[in-house]
Amino acid sequence: MKGKVSIFILLVFILSAMPGYTTNKEGAQKIINSVENLIKKIETKDELKPYIPFDVYSEALLNVTYARNMLDAEKYLESYYFAAASLIRFETAIVTAEGRKNSYTALKMERDYYKEHGAKKDTGLGDKAAMIIEANLLKKGPVYRIQFYDRQLFKRKKSRLYYKLNNDAMKKLDNIIAVLKNYTGSKIKIVGHTDKFDYKNYSKEKAAIIARYLIKNSVPKERIQIIGMGNKDVIYTHIGFRRVSRIELIISGLE
Amino acid sequence: MKVLISVLAALAFFLAVTPVPVYCQEHSRKDVQNLIVKVQKKLDEVKSSQEAEFIQGIIIKIEDHINSAQSLLKDRKTEQAYFEISIGAIYFIMVDATIEKVKADIHLEDVKKKINQ
């Protein structure tokens, strides 16, 4: 009997000494709770929501979901890892959003000030700065960008859009054409987005309508690039991240 | 024979009632060491950059994870070391975001000063 008990005890000792997953359930649960508190904190910050980077935020959400699943499956090491990764990504999303908000606030303040005072901005862009401001182009990294929703660009008949440029759109595009003509080294990318299935490459067709208007107004064809993104991209709206039918104009070579 | 049967019965009982930690190594020691070296190299680049003063907190966290991973690797806990160093590597996205935020904050302050002049 003594022999049997000692062998049993020896077996228990050997098996528990085997290297394996940490049984740190509390550690993993603690981090998941921190992540959930951070998600609630982000939900209350309405002023930051439009600036949150969708790619980082969605990956963080996937990580925390996986962490919860791993916790339920008693795989505490993986749960800990994915919860920690999720926490870092959510914190990064908040930092990025705060940076973007300050960047846009600064640009908007500059633009409003120079519009009001009619002054020429000392940006190193020279006398043409006023033209860029007039065209409502916003600097994003090394490029200038503007975005139009479909309803801002195209005519309506009763409640339906039909794809011909309206007068207001032509005026806005004329400002952009002026910038392109003055900066002879600049190039423009016209990116079309849809909110539904991209039937017959429709997003690219919309971008082509804008391109034809630019070419008609003497912008060289070689400087224009048309891209159809379909429904791949989302933007933040007042009802959350959504696919929205729009055209994005990205101009490079203005500096 | 009786001893053998009783040992097997005890083993079966143990396996049935307790969650047995099953060691499943997906990453070799060499892979984890290489990853630690990569993260250390990237951290050294970040430390020597101009913006290092703004991200001291994050640098310390990454260093902690590198040290922890090296210590776990010495104790032959390879999988835990892999997860530890992977968490350290994710911090680099926060480094980039923090640097961009600092630049945006500085730009906003400059604009406010210019407008108020």
PDB file of N, CA, C and O in Angstrom, chain A residues 23-86:
ATOM      1  N   THR A  23      -1.469  28.705 -15.655  1.00  0.00           N
ATOM      2  CA  THR A  23      -2.867  28.625 -15.245  1.00  0.00           C
ATOM      3  C   THR A  23      -3.281  29.968 -14.670  1.00  0.00           C
ATOM      4  O   THR A  23      -4.082  30.041 -13.763  1.00  0.00           O
ATOM      5  N   ASN A  24      -2.707  31.083 -15.177  1.00  0.00           N
ATOM      6  CA  ASN A  24      -2.968  32.402 -14.662  1.00  0.00           C
ATOM      7  C   ASN A  24      -4.269  32.942 -15.231  1.00  0.00           C
ATOM      8  O   ASN A  24      -4.269  33.865 -16.036  1.00  0.00           O
ATOM      9  N   LYS A  25      -5.370  32.359 -14.748  1.00  0.00           N
ATOM     10  CA  LYS A  25      -6.690  32.769 -15.240  1.00  0.00           C
ATOM     11  C   LYS A  25      -6.982  34.193 -14.781  1.00  0.00           C
ATOM     12  O   LYS A  25      -7.525  35.002 -15.540  1.00  0.00           O
ATOM     13  N   GLU A  26      -6.597  34.496 -13.539  1.00  0.00           N
ATOM     14  CA  GLU A  26      -6.903  35.817 -12.976  1.00  0.00           C
ATOM     15  C   GLU A  26      -6.204  36.917 -13.750  1.00  0.00           C
ATOM     16  O   GLU A  26      -6.772  37.984 -13.995  1.00  0.00           O
ATOM     17  N   GLY A  27      -4.933  36.667 -14.159  1.00  0.00           N
ATOM     18  CA  GLY A  27      -4.165  37.646 -14.929  1.00  0.00           C
ATOM     19  C   GLY A  27      -4.848  37.978 -16.245  1.00  0.00           C
ATOM     20  O   GLY A  27      -4.996  39.145 -16.619  1.00  0.00           O
ATOM     21  N   ALA A  28      -5.259  36.923 -16.945  1.00  0.00           N
ATOM     22  CA  ALA A  28      -5.919  37.114 -18.244  1.00  0.00           C
ATOM     23  C   ALA A  28      -7.259  37.843 -18.047  1.00  0.00           C
ATOM     24  O   ALA A  28      -7.586  38.766 -18.801  1.00  0.00           O
ATOM     25  N   GLN A  29      -8.028  37.432 -17.018  1.00  0.00           N
ATOM     26  CA  GLN A  29      -9.334  38.045 -16.774  1.00  0.00           C
ATOM     27  C   GLN A  29      -9.184  39.529 -16.434  1.00  0.00           C
ATOM     28  O   GLN A  29      -9.969  40.367 -16.891  1.00  0.00           O
ATOM     29  N   LYS A  30      -8.121  39.830 -15.672  1.00  0.00           N
ATOM     30  CA  LYS A  30      -7.881  41.233 -15.260  1.00  0.00           C
ATOM     31  C   LYS A  30      -7.652  42.117 -16.488  1.00  0.00           C
ATOM     32  O   LYS A  30      -8.201  43.226 -16.593  1.00  0.00           O
ATOM     33  N   ILE A  31      -6.830  41.603 -17.424  1.00  0.00           N
ATOM     34  CA  ILE A  31      -6.542  42.412 -18.617  1.00  0.00           C
ATOM     35  C   ILE A  31      -7.778  42.551 -19.481  1.00  0.00           C
ATOM     36  O   ILE A  31      -8.049  43.628 -20.025  1.00  0.00           O
ATOM     37  N   ILE A  32      -8.564  41.488 -19.597  1.00  0.00           N
ATOM     38  CA  ILE A  32      -9.801  41.576 -20.399  1.00  0.00           C
ATOM     39  C   ILE A  32     -10.737  42.616 -19.778  1.00  0.00           C
ATOM     40  O   ILE A  32     -11.374  43.402 -20.502  1.00  0.00           O
ATOM     41  N   ASN A  33     -10.820  42.661 -18.445  1.00  0.00           N
ATOM     42  CA  ASN A  33     -11.661  43.669 -17.783  1.00  0.00           C
ATOM     43  C   ASN A  33     -11.152  45.079 -18.089  1.00  0.00           C
ATOM     44  O   ASN A  33     -11.950  45.991 -18.338  1.00  0.00           O
ATOM     45  N   SER A  34      -9.815  45.254 -18.096  1.00  0.00           N
ATOM     46  CA  SER A  34      -9.236  46.579 -18.427  1.00  0.00           C
ATOM     47  C   SER A  34      -9.612  46.987 -19.840  1.00  0.00           C
ATOM     48  O   SER A  34      -9.939  48.147 -20.096  1.00  0.00           O
ATOM     49  N   VAL A  35      -9.565  46.007 -20.764  1.00  0.00           N
ATOM     50  CA  VAL A  35      -9.901  46.305 -22.168  1.00  0.00           C
ATOM     51  C   VAL A  35     -11.364  46.730 -22.263  1.00  0.00           C
ATOM     52  O   VAL A  35     -11.700  47.690 -22.958  1.00  0.00           O
ATOM     53  N   GLU A  36     -12.232  46.008 -21.559  1.00  0.00           N
ATOM     54  CA  GLU A  36     -13.659  46.330 -21.632  1.00  0.00           C
ATOM     55  C   GLU A  36     -13.939  47.721 -21.049  1.00  0.00           C
ATOM     56  O   GLU A  36     -14.763  48.455 -21.589  1.00  0.00           O
ATOM     57  N   ASN A  37     -13.215  48.082 -20.001  1.00  0.00           N
ATOM     58  CA  ASN A  37     -13.372  49.439 -19.448  1.00  0.00           C
ATOM     59  C   ASN A  37     -12.906  50.486 -20.444  1.00  0.00           C
ATOM     60  O   ASN A  37     -13.509  51.560 -20.572  1.00  0.00           O
ATOM     61  N   LEU A  38     -11.830  50.165 -21.178  1.00  0.00           N
ATOM     62  CA  LEU A  38     -11.303  51.103 -22.176  1.00  0.00           C
ATOM     63  C   LEU A  38     -12.283  51.285 -23.336  1.00  0.00           C
ATOM     64  O   LEU A  38     -12.468  52.398 -23.848  1.00  0.00           O
ATOM     65  N   ILE A  39     -12.945  50.194 -23.734  1.00  0.00           N
ATOM     66  CA  ILE A  39     -13.952  50.275 -24.810  1.00  0.00           C
ATOM     67  C   ILE A  39     -15.090  51.197 -24.367  1.00  0.00           C
ATOM     68  O   ILE A  39     -15.563  52.041 -25.135  1.00  0.00           O
ATOM     69  N   LYS A  40     -15.528  51.051 -23.116  1.00  0.00           N
ATOM     70  CA  LYS A  40     -16.612  51.915 -22.601  1.00  0.00           C
ATOM     71  C   LYS A  40     -16.159  53.371 -22.583  1.00  0.00           C
ATOM     72  O   LYS A  40     -16.931  54.282 -22.900  1.00  0.00           O
ATOM     73  N   LYS A  41     -14.869  53.583 -22.238  1.00  0.00           N
ATOM     74  CA  LYS A  41     -14.330  54.951 -22.193  1.00  0.00           C
ATOM     75  C   LYS A  41     -14.351  55.566 -23.598  1.00  0.00           C
ATOM     76  O   LYS A  41     -14.732  56.731 -23.775  1.00  0.00           O
ATOM     77  N   ILE A  42     -13.965  54.770 -24.615  1.00  0.00           N
ATOM     78  CA  ILE A  42     -13.956  55.276 -25.999  1.00  0.00           C
ATOM     79  C   ILE A  42     -15.377  55.611 -26.437  1.00  0.00           C
ATOM     80  O   ILE A  42     -15.609  56.608 -27.128  1.00  0.00           O
ATOM     81  N   GLU A  43     -16.348  54.788 -26.044  1.00  0.00           N
ATOM     82  CA  GLU A  43     -17.740  55.024 -26.436  1.00  0.00           C
ATOM     83  C   GLU A  43     -18.265  56.358 -25.923  1.00  0.00           C
ATOM     84  O   GLU A  43     -19.142  56.964 -26.536  1.00  0.00           O
ATOM     85  N   THR A  44     -17.719  56.832 -24.784  1.00  0.00           N
ATOM     86  CA  THR A  44     -18.217  58.095 -24.216  1.00  0.00           C
ATOM     87  C   THR A  44     -17.536  59.311 -24.849  1.00  0.00           C
ATOM     88  O   THR A  44     -17.989  60.426 -24.657  1.00  0.00           O
ATOM     89  N   LYS A  45     -16.433  59.086 -25.575  1.00  0.00           N
ATOM     90  CA  LYS A  45     -15.678  60.232 -26.119  1.00  0.00           C
ATOM     91  C   LYS A  45     -16.151  60.536 -27.541  1.00  0.00           C
ATOM     92  O   LYS A  45     -15.498  60.165 -28.523  1.00  0.00           O
ATOM     93  N   ASP A  46     -17.263  61.248 -27.641  1.00  0.00           N
ATOM     94  CA  ASP A  46     -17.845  61.533 -28.958  1.00  0.00           C
ATOM     95  C   ASP A  46     -16.930  62.394 -29.831  1.00  0.00           C
ATOM     96  O   ASP A  46     -16.921  62.258 -31.048  1.00  0.00           O
ATOM     97  N   GLU A  47     -16.163  63.280 -29.175  1.00  0.00           N
ATOM     98  CA  GLU A  47     -15.328  64.202 -29.974  1.00  0.00           C
ATOM     99  C   GLU A  47     -14.172  63.468 -30.661  1.00  0.00           C
ATOM    100  O   GLU A  47     -13.627  63.945 -31.646  1.00  0.00           O
ATOM    101  N   LEU A  48     -13.812  62.288 -30.145  1.00  0.00           N
ATOM    102  CA  LEU A  48     -12.687  61.544 -30.730  1.00  0.00           C
ATOM    103  C   LEU A  48     -13.125  60.526 -31.776  1.00  0.00           C
ATOM    104  O   LEU A  48     -12.326  60.100 -32.618  1.00  0.00           O
ATOM    105  N   LYS A  49     -14.401  60.131 -31.724  1.00  0.00           N
ATOM    106  CA  LYS A  49     -14.851  59.019 -32.575  1.00  0.00           C
ATOM    107  C   LYS A  49     -14.576  59.208 -34.068  1.00  0.00           C
ATOM    108  O   LYS A  49     -14.176  58.270 -34.745  1.00  0.00           O
ATOM    109  N   PRO A  50     -14.768  60.434 -34.620  1.00  0.00           N
ATOM    110  CA  PRO A  50     -14.505  60.561 -36.066  1.00  0.00           C
ATOM    111  C   PRO A  50     -13.042  60.344 -36.459  1.00  0.00           C
ATOM    112  O   PRO A  50     -12.731  60.161 -37.630  1.00  0.00           O
ATOM    113  N   TYR A  51     -12.141  60.390 -35.482  1.00  0.00           N
ATOM    114  CA  TYR A  51     -10.720  60.320 -35.804  1.00  0.00           C
ATOM    115  C   TYR A  51     -10.082  58.975 -35.483  1.00  0.00           C
ATOM    116  O   TYR A  51      -8.905  58.774 -35.719  1.00  0.00           O
ATOM    117  N   ILE A  52     -10.887  58.076 -34.922  1.00  0.00           N
ATOM    118  CA  ILE A  52     -10.313  56.780 -34.516  1.00  0.00           C
ATOM    119  C   ILE A  52      -9.925  55.970 -35.748  1.00  0.00           C
ATOM    120  O   ILE A  52     -10.724  55.827 -36.672  1.00  0.00           O
ATOM    121  N   PRO A  53      -8.696  55.441 -35.794  1.00  0.00           N
ATOM    122  CA  PRO A  53      -8.282  54.661 -36.977  1.00  0.00           C
ATOM    123  C   PRO A  53      -8.993  53.317 -36.996  1.00  0.00           C
ATOM    124  O   PRO A  53      -8.854  52.513 -36.076  1.00  0.00           O
ATOM    125  N   PHE A  54      -9.773  53.104 -38.061  1.00  0.00           N
ATOM    126  CA  PHE A  54     -10.622  51.931 -38.134  1.00  0.00           C
ATOM    127  C   PHE A  54      -9.818  50.630 -38.130  1.00  0.00           C
ATOM    128  O   PHE A  54     -10.205  49.640 -37.517  1.00  0.00           O
ATOM    129  N   ASP A  55      -8.665  50.633 -38.809  1.00  0.00           N
ATOM    130  CA  ASP A  55      -7.893  49.386 -38.928  1.00  0.00           C
ATOM    131  C   ASP A  55      -7.378  48.920 -37.558  1.00  0.00           C
ATOM    132  O   ASP A  55      -7.501  47.740 -37.202  1.00  0.00           O
ATOM    133  N   VAL A  56      -6.857  49.860 -36.768  1.00  0.00           N
ATOM    134  CA  VAL A  56      -6.316  49.501 -35.443  1.00  0.00           C
ATOM    135  C   VAL A  56      -7.458  49.101 -34.501  1.00  0.00           C
ATOM    136  O   VAL A  56      -7.371  48.109 -33.771  1.00  0.00           O
ATOM    137  N   TYR A  57      -8.561  49.869 -34.575  1.00  0.00           N
ATOM    138  CA  TYR A  57      -9.707  49.634 -33.676  1.00  0.00           C
ATOM    139  C   TYR A  57     -10.341  48.272 -33.936  1.00  0.00           C
ATOM    140  O   TYR A  57     -10.620  47.510 -33.006  1.00  0.00           O
ATOM    141  N   SER A  58     -10.543  47.939 -35.224  1.00  0.00           N
ATOM    142  CA  SER A  58     -11.204  46.665 -35.531  1.00  0.00           C
ATOM    143  C   SER A  58     -10.309  45.482 -35.165  1.00  0.00           C
ATOM    144  O   SER A  58     -10.794  44.461 -34.681  1.00  0.00           O
ATOM    145  N   GLU A  59      -8.991  45.658 -35.354  1.00  0.00           N
ATOM    146  CA  GLU A  59      -8.078  44.567 -34.981  1.00  0.00           C
ATOM    147  C   GLU A  59      -8.088  44.362 -33.459  1.00  0.00           C
ATOM    148  O   GLU A  59      -8.049  43.220 -32.980  1.00  0.00           O
ATOM    149  N   ALA A  60      -8.182  45.475 -32.725  1.00  0.00           N
ATOM    150  CA  ALA A  60      -8.246  45.385 -31.259  1.00  0.00           C
ATOM    151  C   ALA A  60      -9.515  44.655 -30.814  1.00  0.00           C
ATOM    152  O   ALA A  60      -9.479  43.832 -29.889  1.00  0.00           O
ATOM    153  N   LEU A  61     -10.631  44.942 -31.500  1.00  0.00           N
ATOM    154  CA  LEU A  61     -11.893  44.268 -31.165  1.00  0.00           C
ATOM    155  C   LEU A  61     -11.791  42.765 -31.426  1.00  0.00           C
ATOM    156  O   LEU A  61     -12.251  41.948 -30.624  1.00  0.00           O
ATOM    157  N   LEU A  62     -11.170  42.413 -32.558  1.00  0.00           N
ATOM    158  CA  LEU A  62     -10.997  40.987 -32.874  1.00  0.00           C
ATOM    159  C   LEU A  62     -10.125  40.302 -31.815  1.00  0.00           C
ATOM    160  O   LEU A  62     -10.404  39.183 -31.387  1.00  0.00           O
ATOM    161  N   ASN A  63      -9.055  41.018 -31.386  1.00  0.00           N
ATOM    162  CA  ASN A  63      -8.146  40.448 -30.382  1.00  0.00           C
ATOM    163  C   ASN A  63      -8.873  40.168 -29.062  1.00  0.00           C
ATOM    164  O   ASN A  63      -8.668  39.128 -28.448  1.00  0.00           O
ATOM    165  N   VAL A  64      -9.711  41.135 -28.614  1.00  0.00           N
ATOM    166  CA  VAL A  64     -10.360  40.956 -27.312  1.00  0.00           C
ATOM    167  C   VAL A  64     -11.429  39.847 -27.396  1.00  0.00           C
ATOM    168  O   VAL A  64     -11.610  39.093 -26.435  1.00  0.00           O
ATOM    169  N   THR A  65     -12.076  39.733 -28.555  1.00  0.00           N
ATOM    170  CA  THR A  65     -13.052  38.649 -28.734  1.00  0.00           C
ATOM    171  C   THR A  65     -12.342  37.298 -28.662  1.00  0.00           C
ATOM    172  O   THR A  65     -12.816  36.369 -27.992  1.00  0.00           O
ATOM    173  N   TYR A  66     -11.190  37.220 -29.321  1.00  0.00           N
ATOM    174  CA  TYR A  66     -10.415  35.979 -29.306  1.00  0.00           C
ATOM    175  C   TYR A  66      -9.918  35.680 -27.894  1.00  0.00           C
ATOM    176  O   TYR A  66      -9.926  34.526 -27.459  1.00  0.00           O
ATOM    177  N   ALA A  67      -9.521  36.735 -27.169  1.00  0.00           N
ATOM    178  CA  ALA A  67      -9.032  36.556 -25.792  1.00  0.00           C
ATOM    179  C   ALA A  67     -10.137  35.961 -24.911  1.00  0.00           C
ATOM    180  O   ALA A  67      -9.879  35.062 -24.098  1.00  0.00           O
ATOM    181  N   ARG A  68     -11.354  36.474 -25.100  1.00  0.00           N
ATOM    182  CA  ARG A  68     -12.489  35.942 -24.301  1.00  0.00           C
ATOM    183  C   ARG A  68     -12.735  34.474 -24.636  1.00  0.00           C
ATOM    184  O   ARG A  68     -12.976  33.646 -23.756  1.00  0.00           O
ATOM    185  N   ASN A  69     -12.651  34.158 -25.938  1.00  0.00           N
ATOM    186  CA  ASN A  69     -12.862  32.758 -26.353  1.00  0.00           C
ATOM    187  C   ASN A  69     -11.782  31.850 -25.775  1.00  0.00           C
ATOM    188  O   ASN A  69     -12.067  30.734 -25.328  1.00  0.00           O
ATOM    189  N   MET A  70     -10.538  32.347 -25.775  1.00  0.00           N
ATOM    190  CA  MET A  70      -9.437  31.536 -25.231  1.00  0.00           C
ATOM    191  C   MET A  70      -9.592  31.355 -23.715  1.00  0.00           C
ATOM    192  O   MET A  70      -9.258  30.307 -23.170  1.00  0.00           O
ATOM    193  N   LEU A  71     -10.129  32.396 -23.056  1.00  0.00           N
ATOM    194  CA  LEU A  71     -10.356  32.296 -21.602  1.00  0.00           C
ATOM    195  C   LEU A  71     -11.395  31.208 -21.317  1.00  0.00           C
ATOM    196  O   LEU A  71     -11.225  30.391 -20.412  1.00  0.00           O
ATOM    197  N   ASP A  72     -12.455  31.198 -22.124  1.00  0.00           N
ATOM    198  CA  ASP A  72     -13.496  30.177 -21.954  1.00  0.00           C
ATOM    199  C   ASP A  72     -12.950  28.783 -22.232  1.00  0.00           C
ATOM    200  O   ASP A  72     -13.376  27.810 -21.627  1.00  0.00           O
ATOM    201  N   ALA A  73     -11.998  28.713 -23.176  1.00  0.00           N
ATOM    202  CA  ALA A  73     -11.418  27.414 -23.531  1.00  0.00           C
ATOM    203  C   ALA A  73     -10.272  27.030 -22.589  1.00  0.00           C
ATOM    204  O   ALA A  73      -9.579  26.038 -22.830  1.00  0.00           O
ATOM    205  N   GLU A  74     -10.055  27.858 -21.510  1.00  0.00           N
ATOM    206  CA  GLU A  74      -9.027  27.605 -20.497  1.00  0.00           C
ATOM    207  C   GLU A  74      -7.605  27.646 -21.072  1.00  0.00           C
ATOM    208  O   GLU A  74      -6.697  27.026 -20.542  1.00  0.00           O
ATOM    209  N   LYS A  75      -7.440  28.371 -22.195  1.00  0.00           N
ATOM    210  CA  LYS A  75      -6.083  28.566 -22.747  1.00  0.00           C
ATOM    211  C   LYS A  75      -5.608  29.948 -22.279  1.00  0.00           C
ATOM    212  O   LYS A  75      -5.711  30.943 -22.996  1.00  0.00           O
ATOM    213  N   TYR A  76      -5.113  30.006 -21.048  1.00  0.00           N
ATOM    214  CA  TYR A  76      -4.909  31.280 -20.375  1.00  0.00           C
ATOM    215  C   TYR A  76      -3.740  32.057 -20.946  1.00  0.00           C
ATOM    216  O   TYR A  76      -3.756  33.289 -20.918  1.00  0.00           O
ATOM    217  N   LEU A  77      -2.713  31.370 -21.479  1.00  0.00           N
ATOM    218  CA  LEU A  77      -1.560  32.081 -22.034  1.00  0.00           C
ATOM    219  C   LEU A  77      -1.960  32.851 -23.283  1.00  0.00           C
ATOM    220  O   LEU A  77      -1.641  34.033 -23.438  1.00  0.00           O
ATOM    221  N   GLU A  78      -2.693  32.172 -24.187  1.00  0.00           N
ATOM    222  CA  GLU A  78      -3.163  32.849 -25.406  1.00  0.00           C
ATOM    223  C   GLU A  78      -4.128  33.972 -25.047  1.00  0.00           C
ATOM    224  O   GLU A  78      -4.100  35.043 -25.652  1.00  0.00           O
ATOM    225  N   SER A  79      -5.002  33.703 -24.055  1.00  0.00           N
ATOM    226  CA  SER A  79      -5.969  34.714 -23.651  1.00  0.00           C
ATOM    227  C   SER A  79      -5.238  35.958 -23.150  1.00  0.00           C
ATOM    228  O   SER A  79      -5.581  37.085 -23.513  1.00  0.00           O
ATOM    229  N   TYR A  80      -4.204  35.742 -22.338  1.00  0.00           N
ATOM    230  CA  TYR A  80      -3.408  36.851 -21.802  1.00  0.00           C
ATOM    231  C   TYR A  80      -2.757  37.640 -22.934  1.00  0.00           C
ATOM    232  O   TYR A  80      -2.798  38.881 -22.958  1.00  0.00           O
ATOM    233  N   TYR A  81      -2.168  36.914 -23.890  1.00  0.00           N
ATOM    234  CA  TYR A  81      -1.475  37.564 -25.011  1.00  0.00           C
ATOM    235  C   TYR A  81      -2.432  38.411 -25.837  1.00  0.00           C
ATOM    236  O   TYR A  81      -2.180  39.581 -26.116  1.00  0.00           O
ATOM    237  N   PHE A  82      -3.569  37.830 -26.232  1.00  0.00           N
ATOM    238  CA  PHE A  82      -4.496  38.576 -27.096  1.00  0.00           C
ATOM    239  C   PHE A  82      -5.163  39.732 -26.351  1.00  0.00           C
ATOM    240  O   PHE A  82      -5.439  40.775 -26.927  1.00  0.00           O
ATOM    241  N   ALA A  83      -5.394  39.548 -25.043  1.00  0.00           N
ATOM    242  CA  ALA A  83      -5.955  40.651 -24.264  1.00  0.00           C
ATOM    243  C   ALA A  83      -4.949  41.795 -24.161  1.00  0.00           C
ATOM    244  O   ALA A  83      -5.313  42.973 -24.301  1.00  0.00           O
ATOM    245  N   ALA A  84      -3.677  41.447 -23.935  1.00  0.00           N
ATOM    246  CA  ALA A  84      -2.632  42.488 -23.854  1.00  0.00           C
ATOM    247  C   ALA A  84      -2.491  43.208 -25.192  1.00  0.00           C
ATOM    248  O   ALA A  84      -2.371  44.429 -25.249  1.00  0.00           O
ATOM    249  N   ALA A  85      -2.512  42.420 -26.288  1.00  0.00           N
ATOM    250  CA  ALA A  85      -2.401  43.020 -27.627  1.00  0.00           C
ATOM    251  C   ALA A  85      -3.575  43.967 -27.879  1.00  0.00           C
ATOM    252  O   ALA A  85      -3.407  45.057 -28.431  1.00  0.00           O
ATOM    253  N   SER A  86      -4.778  43.528 -27.463  1.00  0.00           N
ATOM    254  CA  SER A  86      -5.974  44.347 -27.648  1.00  0.00           C
ATOM    255  C   SER A  86      -5.868  45.653 -26.860  1.00  0.00           C
ATOM    256  O   SER A  86      -6.195  46.726 -27.369  1.00  0.00           O
TER     257      SER A  86
END
